[in-house]
PDB file of C-alpha atoms in Angstrom:
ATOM      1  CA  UNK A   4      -7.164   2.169  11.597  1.00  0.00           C
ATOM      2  CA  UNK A   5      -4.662   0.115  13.917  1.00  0.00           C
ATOM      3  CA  UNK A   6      -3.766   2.174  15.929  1.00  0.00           C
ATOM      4  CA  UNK A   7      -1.510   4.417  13.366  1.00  0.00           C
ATOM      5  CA  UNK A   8      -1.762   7.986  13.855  1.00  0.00           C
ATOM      6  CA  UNK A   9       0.217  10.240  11.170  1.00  0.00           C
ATOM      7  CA  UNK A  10       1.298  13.792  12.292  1.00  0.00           C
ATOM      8  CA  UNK A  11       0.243  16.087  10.890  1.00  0.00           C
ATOM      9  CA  UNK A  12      -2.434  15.699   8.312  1.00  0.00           C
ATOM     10  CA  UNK A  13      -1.428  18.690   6.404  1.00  0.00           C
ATOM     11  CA  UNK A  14       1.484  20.565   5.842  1.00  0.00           C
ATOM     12  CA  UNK A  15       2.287  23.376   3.859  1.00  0.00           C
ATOM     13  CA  UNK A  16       6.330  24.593   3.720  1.00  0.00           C
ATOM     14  CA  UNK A  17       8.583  26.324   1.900  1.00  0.00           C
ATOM     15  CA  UNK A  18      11.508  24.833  -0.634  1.00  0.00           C
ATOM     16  CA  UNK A  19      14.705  24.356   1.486  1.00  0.00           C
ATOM     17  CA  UNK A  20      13.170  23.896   4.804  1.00  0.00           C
ATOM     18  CA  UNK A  21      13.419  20.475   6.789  1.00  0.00           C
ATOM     19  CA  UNK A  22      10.191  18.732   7.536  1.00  0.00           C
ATOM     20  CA  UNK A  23       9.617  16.164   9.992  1.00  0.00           C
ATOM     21  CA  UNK A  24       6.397  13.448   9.938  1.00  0.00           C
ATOM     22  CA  UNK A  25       5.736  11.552  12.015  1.00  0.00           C
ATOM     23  CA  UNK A  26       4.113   8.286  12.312  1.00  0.00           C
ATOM     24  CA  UNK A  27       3.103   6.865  16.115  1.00  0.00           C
ATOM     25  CA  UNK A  28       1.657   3.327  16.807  1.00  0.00           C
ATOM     26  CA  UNK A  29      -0.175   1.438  19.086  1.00  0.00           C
ATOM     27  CA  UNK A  30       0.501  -1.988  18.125  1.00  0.00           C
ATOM     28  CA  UNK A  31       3.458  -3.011  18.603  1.00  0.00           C
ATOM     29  CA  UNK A  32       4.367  -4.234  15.482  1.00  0.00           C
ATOM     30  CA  UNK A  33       8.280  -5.007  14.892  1.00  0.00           C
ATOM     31  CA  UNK A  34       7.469  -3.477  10.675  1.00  0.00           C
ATOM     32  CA  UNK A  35       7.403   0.178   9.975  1.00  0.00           C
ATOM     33  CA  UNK A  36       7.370   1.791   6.343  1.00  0.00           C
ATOM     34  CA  UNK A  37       6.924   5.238   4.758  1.00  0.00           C
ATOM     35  CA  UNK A  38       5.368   5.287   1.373  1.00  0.00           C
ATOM     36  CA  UNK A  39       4.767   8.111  -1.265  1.00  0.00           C
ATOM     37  CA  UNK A  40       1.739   8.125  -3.160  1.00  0.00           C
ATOM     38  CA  UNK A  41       1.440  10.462  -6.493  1.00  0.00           C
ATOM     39  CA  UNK A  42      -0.820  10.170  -9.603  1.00  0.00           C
ATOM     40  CA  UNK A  43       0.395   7.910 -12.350  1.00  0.00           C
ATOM     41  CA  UNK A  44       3.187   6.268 -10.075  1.00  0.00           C
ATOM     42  CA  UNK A  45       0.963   4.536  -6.844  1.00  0.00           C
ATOM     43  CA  UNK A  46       2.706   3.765  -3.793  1.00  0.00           C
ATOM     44  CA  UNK A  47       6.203   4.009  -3.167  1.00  0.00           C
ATOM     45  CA  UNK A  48       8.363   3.041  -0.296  1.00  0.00           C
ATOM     46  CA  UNK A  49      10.818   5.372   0.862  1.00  0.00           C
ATOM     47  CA  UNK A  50      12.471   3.618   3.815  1.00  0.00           C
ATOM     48  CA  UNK A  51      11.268   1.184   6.392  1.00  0.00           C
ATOM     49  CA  UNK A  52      12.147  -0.184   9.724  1.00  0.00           C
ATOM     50  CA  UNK A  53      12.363  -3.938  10.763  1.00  0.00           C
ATOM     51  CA  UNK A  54      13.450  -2.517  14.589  1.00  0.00           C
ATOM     52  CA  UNK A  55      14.360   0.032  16.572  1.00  0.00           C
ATOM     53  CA  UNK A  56      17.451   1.961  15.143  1.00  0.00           C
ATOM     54  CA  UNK A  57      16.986  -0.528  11.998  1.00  0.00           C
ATOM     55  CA  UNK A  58      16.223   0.925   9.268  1.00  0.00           C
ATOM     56  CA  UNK A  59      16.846   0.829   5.378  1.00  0.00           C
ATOM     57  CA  UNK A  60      16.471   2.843   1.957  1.00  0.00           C
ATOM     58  CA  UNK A  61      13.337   1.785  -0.205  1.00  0.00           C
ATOM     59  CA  UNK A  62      12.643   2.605  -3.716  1.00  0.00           C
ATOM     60  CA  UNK A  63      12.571   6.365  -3.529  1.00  0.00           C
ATOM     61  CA  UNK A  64      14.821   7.011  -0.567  1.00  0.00           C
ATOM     62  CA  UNK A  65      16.949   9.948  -2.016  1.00  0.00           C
ATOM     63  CA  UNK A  66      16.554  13.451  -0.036  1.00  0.00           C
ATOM     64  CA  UNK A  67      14.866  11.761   2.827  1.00  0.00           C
ATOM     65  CA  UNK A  68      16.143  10.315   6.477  1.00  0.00           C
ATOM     66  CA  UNK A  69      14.471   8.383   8.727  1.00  0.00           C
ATOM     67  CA  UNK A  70      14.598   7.363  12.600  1.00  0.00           C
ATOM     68  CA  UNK A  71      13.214   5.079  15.108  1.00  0.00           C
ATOM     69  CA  UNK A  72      14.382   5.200  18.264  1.00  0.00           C
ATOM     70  CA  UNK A  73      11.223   3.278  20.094  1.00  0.00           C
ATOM     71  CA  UNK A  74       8.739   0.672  18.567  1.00  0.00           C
ATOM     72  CA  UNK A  75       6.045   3.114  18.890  1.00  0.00           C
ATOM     73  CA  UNK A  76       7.561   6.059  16.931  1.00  0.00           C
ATOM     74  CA  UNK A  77       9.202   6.200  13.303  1.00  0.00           C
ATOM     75  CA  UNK A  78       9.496   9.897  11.770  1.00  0.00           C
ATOM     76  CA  UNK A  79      10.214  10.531   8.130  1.00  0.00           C
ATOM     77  CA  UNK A  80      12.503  13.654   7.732  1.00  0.00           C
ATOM     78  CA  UNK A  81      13.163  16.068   4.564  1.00  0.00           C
ATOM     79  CA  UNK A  82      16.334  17.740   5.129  1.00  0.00           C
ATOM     80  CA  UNK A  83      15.153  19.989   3.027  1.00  0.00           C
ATOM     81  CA  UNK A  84      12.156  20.127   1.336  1.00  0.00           C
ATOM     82  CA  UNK A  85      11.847  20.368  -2.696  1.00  0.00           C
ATOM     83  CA  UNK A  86       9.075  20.865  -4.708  1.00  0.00           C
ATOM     84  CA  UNK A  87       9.308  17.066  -6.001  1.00  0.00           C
ATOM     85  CA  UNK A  88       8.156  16.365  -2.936  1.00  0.00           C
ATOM     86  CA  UNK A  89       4.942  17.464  -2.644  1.00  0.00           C
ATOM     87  CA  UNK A  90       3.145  14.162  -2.217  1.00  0.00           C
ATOM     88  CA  UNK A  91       0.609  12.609   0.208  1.00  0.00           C
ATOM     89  CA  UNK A  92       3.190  10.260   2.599  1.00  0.00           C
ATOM     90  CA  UNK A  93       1.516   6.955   4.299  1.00  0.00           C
ATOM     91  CA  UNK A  94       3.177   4.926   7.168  1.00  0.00           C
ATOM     92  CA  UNK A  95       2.479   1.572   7.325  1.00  0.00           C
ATOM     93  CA  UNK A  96       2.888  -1.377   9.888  1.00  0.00           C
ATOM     94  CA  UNK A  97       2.861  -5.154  10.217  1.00  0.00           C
ATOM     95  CA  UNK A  98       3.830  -7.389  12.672  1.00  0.00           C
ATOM     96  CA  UNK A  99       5.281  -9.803  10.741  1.00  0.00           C
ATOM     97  CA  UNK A 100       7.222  -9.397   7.635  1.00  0.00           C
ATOM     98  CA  UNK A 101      10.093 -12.199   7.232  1.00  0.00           C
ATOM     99  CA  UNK A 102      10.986 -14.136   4.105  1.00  0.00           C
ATOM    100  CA  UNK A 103       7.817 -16.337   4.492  1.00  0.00           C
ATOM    101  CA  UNK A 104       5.641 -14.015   5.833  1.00  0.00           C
ATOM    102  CA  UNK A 105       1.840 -13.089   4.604  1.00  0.00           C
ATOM    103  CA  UNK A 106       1.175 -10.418   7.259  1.00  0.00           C
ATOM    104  CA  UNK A 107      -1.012  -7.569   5.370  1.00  0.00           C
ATOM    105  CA  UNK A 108       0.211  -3.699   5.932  1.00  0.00           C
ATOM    106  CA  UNK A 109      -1.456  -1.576   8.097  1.00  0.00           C
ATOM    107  CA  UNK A 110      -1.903   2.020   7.313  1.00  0.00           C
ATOM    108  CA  UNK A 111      -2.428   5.112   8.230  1.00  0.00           C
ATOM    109  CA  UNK A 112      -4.342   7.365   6.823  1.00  0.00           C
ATOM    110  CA  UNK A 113      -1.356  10.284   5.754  1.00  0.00           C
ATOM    111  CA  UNK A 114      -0.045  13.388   5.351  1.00  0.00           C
ATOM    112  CA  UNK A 115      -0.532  15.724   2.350  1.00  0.00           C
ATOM    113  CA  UNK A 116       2.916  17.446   2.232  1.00  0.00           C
ATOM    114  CA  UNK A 117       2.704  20.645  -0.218  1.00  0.00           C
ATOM    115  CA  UNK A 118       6.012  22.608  -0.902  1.00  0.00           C
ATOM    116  CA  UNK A 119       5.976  25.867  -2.429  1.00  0.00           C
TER     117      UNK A 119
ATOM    118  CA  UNK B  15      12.282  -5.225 -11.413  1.00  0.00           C
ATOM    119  CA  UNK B  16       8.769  -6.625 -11.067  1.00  0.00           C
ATOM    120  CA  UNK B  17       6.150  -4.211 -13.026  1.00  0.00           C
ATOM    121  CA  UNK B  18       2.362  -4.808 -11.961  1.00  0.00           C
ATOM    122  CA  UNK B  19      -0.430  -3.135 -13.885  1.00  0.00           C
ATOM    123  CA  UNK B  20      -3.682  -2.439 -13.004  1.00  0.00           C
ATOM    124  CA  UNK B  21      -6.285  -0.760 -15.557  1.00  0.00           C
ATOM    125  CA  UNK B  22      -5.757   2.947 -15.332  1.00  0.00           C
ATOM    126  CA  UNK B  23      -9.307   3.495 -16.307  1.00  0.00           C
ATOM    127  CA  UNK B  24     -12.245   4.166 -14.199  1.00  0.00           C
ATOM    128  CA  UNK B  25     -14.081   1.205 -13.953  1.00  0.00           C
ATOM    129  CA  UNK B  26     -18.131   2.106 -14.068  1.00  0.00           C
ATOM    130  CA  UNK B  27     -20.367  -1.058 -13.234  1.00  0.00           C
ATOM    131  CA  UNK B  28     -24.328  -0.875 -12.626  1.00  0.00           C
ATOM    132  CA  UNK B  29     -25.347  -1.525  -9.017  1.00  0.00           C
ATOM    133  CA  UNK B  30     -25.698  -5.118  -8.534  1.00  0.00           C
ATOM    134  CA  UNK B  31     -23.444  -6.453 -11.021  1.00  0.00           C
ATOM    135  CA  UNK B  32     -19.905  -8.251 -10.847  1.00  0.00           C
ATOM    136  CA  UNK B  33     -17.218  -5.716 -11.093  1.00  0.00           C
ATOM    137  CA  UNK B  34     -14.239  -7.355 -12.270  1.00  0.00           C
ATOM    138  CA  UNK B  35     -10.965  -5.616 -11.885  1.00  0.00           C
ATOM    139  CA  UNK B  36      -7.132  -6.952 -13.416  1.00  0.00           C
ATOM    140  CA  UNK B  37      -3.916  -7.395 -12.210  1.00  0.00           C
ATOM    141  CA  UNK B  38      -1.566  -8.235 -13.791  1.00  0.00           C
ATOM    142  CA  UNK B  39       2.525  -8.465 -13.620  1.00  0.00           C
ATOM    143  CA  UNK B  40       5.762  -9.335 -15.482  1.00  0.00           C
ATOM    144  CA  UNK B  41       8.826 -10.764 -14.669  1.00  0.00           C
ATOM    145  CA  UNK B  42       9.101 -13.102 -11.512  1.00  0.00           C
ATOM    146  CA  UNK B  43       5.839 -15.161  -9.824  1.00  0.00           C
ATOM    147  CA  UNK B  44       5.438 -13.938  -6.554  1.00  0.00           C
ATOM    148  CA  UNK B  45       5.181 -15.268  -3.359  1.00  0.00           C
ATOM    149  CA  UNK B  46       1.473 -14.165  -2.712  1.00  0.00           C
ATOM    150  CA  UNK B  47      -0.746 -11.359  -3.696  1.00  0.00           C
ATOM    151  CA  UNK B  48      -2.429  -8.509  -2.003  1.00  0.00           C
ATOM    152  CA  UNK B  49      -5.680  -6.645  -2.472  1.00  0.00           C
ATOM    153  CA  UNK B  50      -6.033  -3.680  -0.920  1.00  0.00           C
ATOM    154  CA  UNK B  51      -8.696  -0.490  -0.620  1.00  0.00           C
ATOM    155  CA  UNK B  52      -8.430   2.658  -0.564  1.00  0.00           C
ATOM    156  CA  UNK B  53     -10.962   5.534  -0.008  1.00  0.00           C
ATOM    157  CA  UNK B  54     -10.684   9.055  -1.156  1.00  0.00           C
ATOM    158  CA  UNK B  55      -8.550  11.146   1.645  1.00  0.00           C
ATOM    159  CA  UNK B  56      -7.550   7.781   3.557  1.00  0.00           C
ATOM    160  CA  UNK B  57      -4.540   5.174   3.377  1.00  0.00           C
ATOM    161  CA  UNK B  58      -4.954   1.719   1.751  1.00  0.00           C
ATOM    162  CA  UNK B  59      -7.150  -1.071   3.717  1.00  0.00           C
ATOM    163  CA  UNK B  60      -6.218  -5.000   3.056  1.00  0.00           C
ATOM    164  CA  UNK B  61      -9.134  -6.649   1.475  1.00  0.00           C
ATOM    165  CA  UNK B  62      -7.388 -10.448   0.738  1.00  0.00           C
ATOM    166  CA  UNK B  63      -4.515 -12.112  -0.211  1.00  0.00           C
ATOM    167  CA  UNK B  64      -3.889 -14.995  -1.896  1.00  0.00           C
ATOM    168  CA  UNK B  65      -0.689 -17.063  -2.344  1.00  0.00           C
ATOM    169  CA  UNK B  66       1.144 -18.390  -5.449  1.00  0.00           C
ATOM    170  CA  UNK B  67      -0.477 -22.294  -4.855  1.00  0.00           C
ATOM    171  CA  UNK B  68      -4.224 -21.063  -4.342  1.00  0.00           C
ATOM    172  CA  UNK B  69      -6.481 -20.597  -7.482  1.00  0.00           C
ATOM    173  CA  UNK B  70      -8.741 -18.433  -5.589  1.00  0.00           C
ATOM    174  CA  UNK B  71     -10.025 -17.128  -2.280  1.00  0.00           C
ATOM    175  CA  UNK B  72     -13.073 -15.782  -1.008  1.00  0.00           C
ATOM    176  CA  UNK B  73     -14.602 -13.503   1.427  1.00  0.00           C
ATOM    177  CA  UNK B  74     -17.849 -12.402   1.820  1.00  0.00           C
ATOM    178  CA  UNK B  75     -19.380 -11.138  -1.637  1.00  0.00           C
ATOM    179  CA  UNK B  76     -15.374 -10.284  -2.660  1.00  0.00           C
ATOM    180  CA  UNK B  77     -13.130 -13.472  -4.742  1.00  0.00           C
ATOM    181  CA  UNK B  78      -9.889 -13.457  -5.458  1.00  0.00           C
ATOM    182  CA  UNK B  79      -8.484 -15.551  -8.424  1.00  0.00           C
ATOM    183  CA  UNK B  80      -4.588 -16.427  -9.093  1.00  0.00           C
ATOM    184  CA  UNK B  81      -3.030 -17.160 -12.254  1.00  0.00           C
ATOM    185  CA  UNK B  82       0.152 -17.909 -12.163  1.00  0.00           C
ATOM    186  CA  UNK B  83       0.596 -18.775 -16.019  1.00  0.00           C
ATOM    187  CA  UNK B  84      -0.901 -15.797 -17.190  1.00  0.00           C
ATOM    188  CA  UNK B  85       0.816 -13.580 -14.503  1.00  0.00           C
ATOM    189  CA  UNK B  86      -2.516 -12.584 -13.695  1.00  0.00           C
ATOM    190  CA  UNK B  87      -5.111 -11.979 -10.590  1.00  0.00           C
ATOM    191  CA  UNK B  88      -8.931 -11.195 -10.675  1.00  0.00           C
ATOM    192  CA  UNK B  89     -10.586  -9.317  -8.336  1.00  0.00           C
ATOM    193  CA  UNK B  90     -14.380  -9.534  -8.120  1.00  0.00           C
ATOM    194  CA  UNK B  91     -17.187  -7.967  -6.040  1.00  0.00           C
ATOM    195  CA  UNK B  92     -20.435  -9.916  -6.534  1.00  0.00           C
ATOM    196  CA  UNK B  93     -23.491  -7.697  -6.134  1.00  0.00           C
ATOM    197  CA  UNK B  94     -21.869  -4.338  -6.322  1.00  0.00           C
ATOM    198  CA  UNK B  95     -22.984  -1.927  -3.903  1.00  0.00           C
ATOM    199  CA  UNK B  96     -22.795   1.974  -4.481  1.00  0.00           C
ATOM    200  CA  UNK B  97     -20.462   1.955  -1.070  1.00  0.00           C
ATOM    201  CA  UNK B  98     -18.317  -0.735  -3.064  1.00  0.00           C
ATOM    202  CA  UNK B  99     -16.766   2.745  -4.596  1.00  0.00           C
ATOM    203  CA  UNK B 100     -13.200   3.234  -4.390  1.00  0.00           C
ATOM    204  CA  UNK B 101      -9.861   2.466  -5.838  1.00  0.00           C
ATOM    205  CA  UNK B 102      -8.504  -1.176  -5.420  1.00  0.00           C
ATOM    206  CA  UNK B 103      -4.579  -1.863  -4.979  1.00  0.00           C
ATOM    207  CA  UNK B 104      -2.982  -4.938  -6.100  1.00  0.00           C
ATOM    208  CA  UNK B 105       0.101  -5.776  -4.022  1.00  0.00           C
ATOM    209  CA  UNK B 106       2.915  -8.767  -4.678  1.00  0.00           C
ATOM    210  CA  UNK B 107       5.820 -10.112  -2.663  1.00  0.00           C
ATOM    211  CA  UNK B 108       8.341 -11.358  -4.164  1.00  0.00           C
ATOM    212  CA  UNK B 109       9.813 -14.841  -3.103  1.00  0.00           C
ATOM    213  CA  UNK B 110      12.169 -14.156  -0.300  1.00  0.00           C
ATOM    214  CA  UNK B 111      11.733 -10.212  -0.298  1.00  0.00           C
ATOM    215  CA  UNK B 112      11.247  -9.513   2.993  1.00  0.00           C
ATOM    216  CA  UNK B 113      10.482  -6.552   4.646  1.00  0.00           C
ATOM    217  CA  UNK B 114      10.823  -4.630   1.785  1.00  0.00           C
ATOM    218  CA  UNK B 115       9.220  -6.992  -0.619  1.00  0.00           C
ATOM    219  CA  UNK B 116       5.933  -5.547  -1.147  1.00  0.00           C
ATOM    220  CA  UNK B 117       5.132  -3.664  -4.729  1.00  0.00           C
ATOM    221  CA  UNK B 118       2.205  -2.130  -5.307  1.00  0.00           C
ATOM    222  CA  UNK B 119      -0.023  -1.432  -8.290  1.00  0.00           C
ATOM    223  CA  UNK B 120      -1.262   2.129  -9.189  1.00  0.00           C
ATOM    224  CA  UNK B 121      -4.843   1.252  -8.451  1.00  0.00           C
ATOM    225  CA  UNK B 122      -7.984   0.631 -10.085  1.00  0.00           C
ATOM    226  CA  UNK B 123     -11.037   3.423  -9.693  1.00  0.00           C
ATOM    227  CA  UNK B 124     -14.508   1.667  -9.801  1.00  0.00           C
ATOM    228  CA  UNK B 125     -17.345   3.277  -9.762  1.00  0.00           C
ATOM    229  CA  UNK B 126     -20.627   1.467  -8.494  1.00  0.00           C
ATOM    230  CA  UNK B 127     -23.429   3.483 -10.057  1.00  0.00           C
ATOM    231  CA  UNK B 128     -27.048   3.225  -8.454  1.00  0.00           C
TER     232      UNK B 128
END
């Protein structure tokens, strides 16, 4: 799984609470992303990170934050949690992601968020 | 925006046949093209990729085709195995995207039957 390990693997919480996941590798890759995946819409990205303390809005970034404050560590955060949310979240990694760049993603293998 | 589409469908193919599954997008080419895995409970595993000058690419009983005219890719697995069960992402980048460049399909389900 290289080296991504996704905290927790389930979660159940309650609408309006804030929810922190978080996503620790081993790698050292530069590349970190957080995807949503749902039936009938695949694999989303919500934000990624090209660096520490870089980090920018995806596709689907509204009502989420994000933070990365070493390589290692990028956490996802809900500010506060709806039901739209519910999803299964994936963080990725690659090492190598630049304008010419081929370098596959790397993922984890999630979090099934449920909010009640 | 680029739109990919994969066949919704479950895809059932007899054990030791060519499964065959589509991908295909509109608007601009992309760079290169992604094929990923992805079991039931677990994230997404890269398979191939193949870029926008290669016709195909292979690995082991799995080939990759590129059609840049059609705005198509083929994904086949040659002698299907029963373990060859799961859904299969397609994945482009678009020229000069990036780190946020990748788009993925919604995934193919195929089903190897024994």
């Amino acid at each position: 799984d290289a080296g991504i390990t996704q905290s927790p693997r389930h979660k159940v919480t309650e609408t309006g609470t804030p929810v922190t996941l978080r996503c620790h590798q081993t790698e050292n890759h530069r590349y970190m992303y957080w995807y949503r995946q749902d039936p009938g819409h695949g694999l989303r990205l919500i934000h990624y990170s090209y660096g520490v303390k870089d980090t920018d809005k995806g596709e689907v970034s509204d009502g989420y934050s994000v933070s990365r404050s070493k390589t290692e560590d990028f956490l996802l955060t809900l500010e506060s949690a709806t039901s739209s949310q519910t999803s299964v979240y994936f963080c990725a990694i690659s090492d190598d992601r630049g304008p010419i760049s081929n370098s596959p993603l790397h993922f984890g293998n999630g979090t099934r968020l449920t909010v009640t | 925006s680029q739109k990919i589409e994969q066949n919704s469908e479950a895809l059932n193919i007899q054990e030791g046949k060519t499964a065959t599954l589509t991908c295909n997008y509109t608007n601009y080419s992309p760079a290169y093209l992604q094929w990923y895995r992805q079991d039931p409970g677990r994230g997404p595993v890269f398979l191939l990729l193949i870029r926008e000058n290669e016709k195909e690419k292979r690995k082991e009983r799995l080939k990759v085709t590129f059609d840049t005219t059609l705005k198509q890719s083929l994904f086949h697995i040659t002698a299907s195995q029963p373990a060859d069960s799961a859904t299969y992402l397609c994945a482009l980048e678009i020229p000069g995207g990036g780190a946020d460049g990748l788009t993925f399909g919604k995934g193919t389900h195929l089903i190897i039957q024994p």
